[in-house]
């Protein structure tokens, strides 16, 4: 994924028409569109190829199963037109390797969740976050997911993976994270959802966020 604006929009809406409307407004302000289960379960995998007309799509499915199932999930997502997939690392090396192997067949990206941005993400993920980040580095993932709500954790995790892997960071806006803080801590991209798709003027909001990133 090419870094131009440093912003990824999380398209956590449930209607195709609304998702396309927002995507068309913010396309020039974002480097990617992240879609998750709410939109895909509502509208089907075809929403991925539709949104890919506006920006690369990262499928936030937090894939977490046995290697064979992970492989099948990633295959379907990349075939649908996704450029990247977000997966969990706590299922182990064999499961992560299965996802990365599929991504290489399709020329896609794998982002591994090291620590989630909500309070529970700190309680249960921090004890294993370092190991997950190290595993992502060892197996050649594209990057990790680290919380914009805790910039000090982003800085710490950056020290583990070095500069070779990217960090995409959710939690700016509705969850309280600040774009400039998390970028200064070492994130490559911030992920913002509600602040953009609930805005009366999504493009203006996106541009304000980009200006706050200060690339």
CSV table of N, CA and C in Angstrom, one decimal, residues 91 110 127 171 208:
chain,number,residue,atom,x,y,z
A,91,UNK,N,-3.4,-17.3,17.4
A,91,UNK,CA,-3.7,-18.6,17.0
A,91,UNK,C,-2.4,-19.4,16.6
A,110,UNK,N,-0.7,-8.8,4.6
A,110,UNK,CA,-1.3,-9.3,5.8
A,110,UNK,C,-0.8,-8.4,7.0
A,127,UNK,N,-0.1,-8.7,27.3
A,127,UNK,CA,0.9,-9.7,27.8
A,127,UNK,C,1.5,-10.5,26.6
A,171,UNK,N,-8.3,3.9,16.3
A,171,UNK,CA,-8.6,4.5,17.6
A,171,UNK,C,-8.5,6.0,17.6
A,208,UNK,N,-9.2,17.2,7.3
A,208,UNK,CA,-8.7,17.7,8.5
A,208,UNK,C,-7.8,16.7,9.2
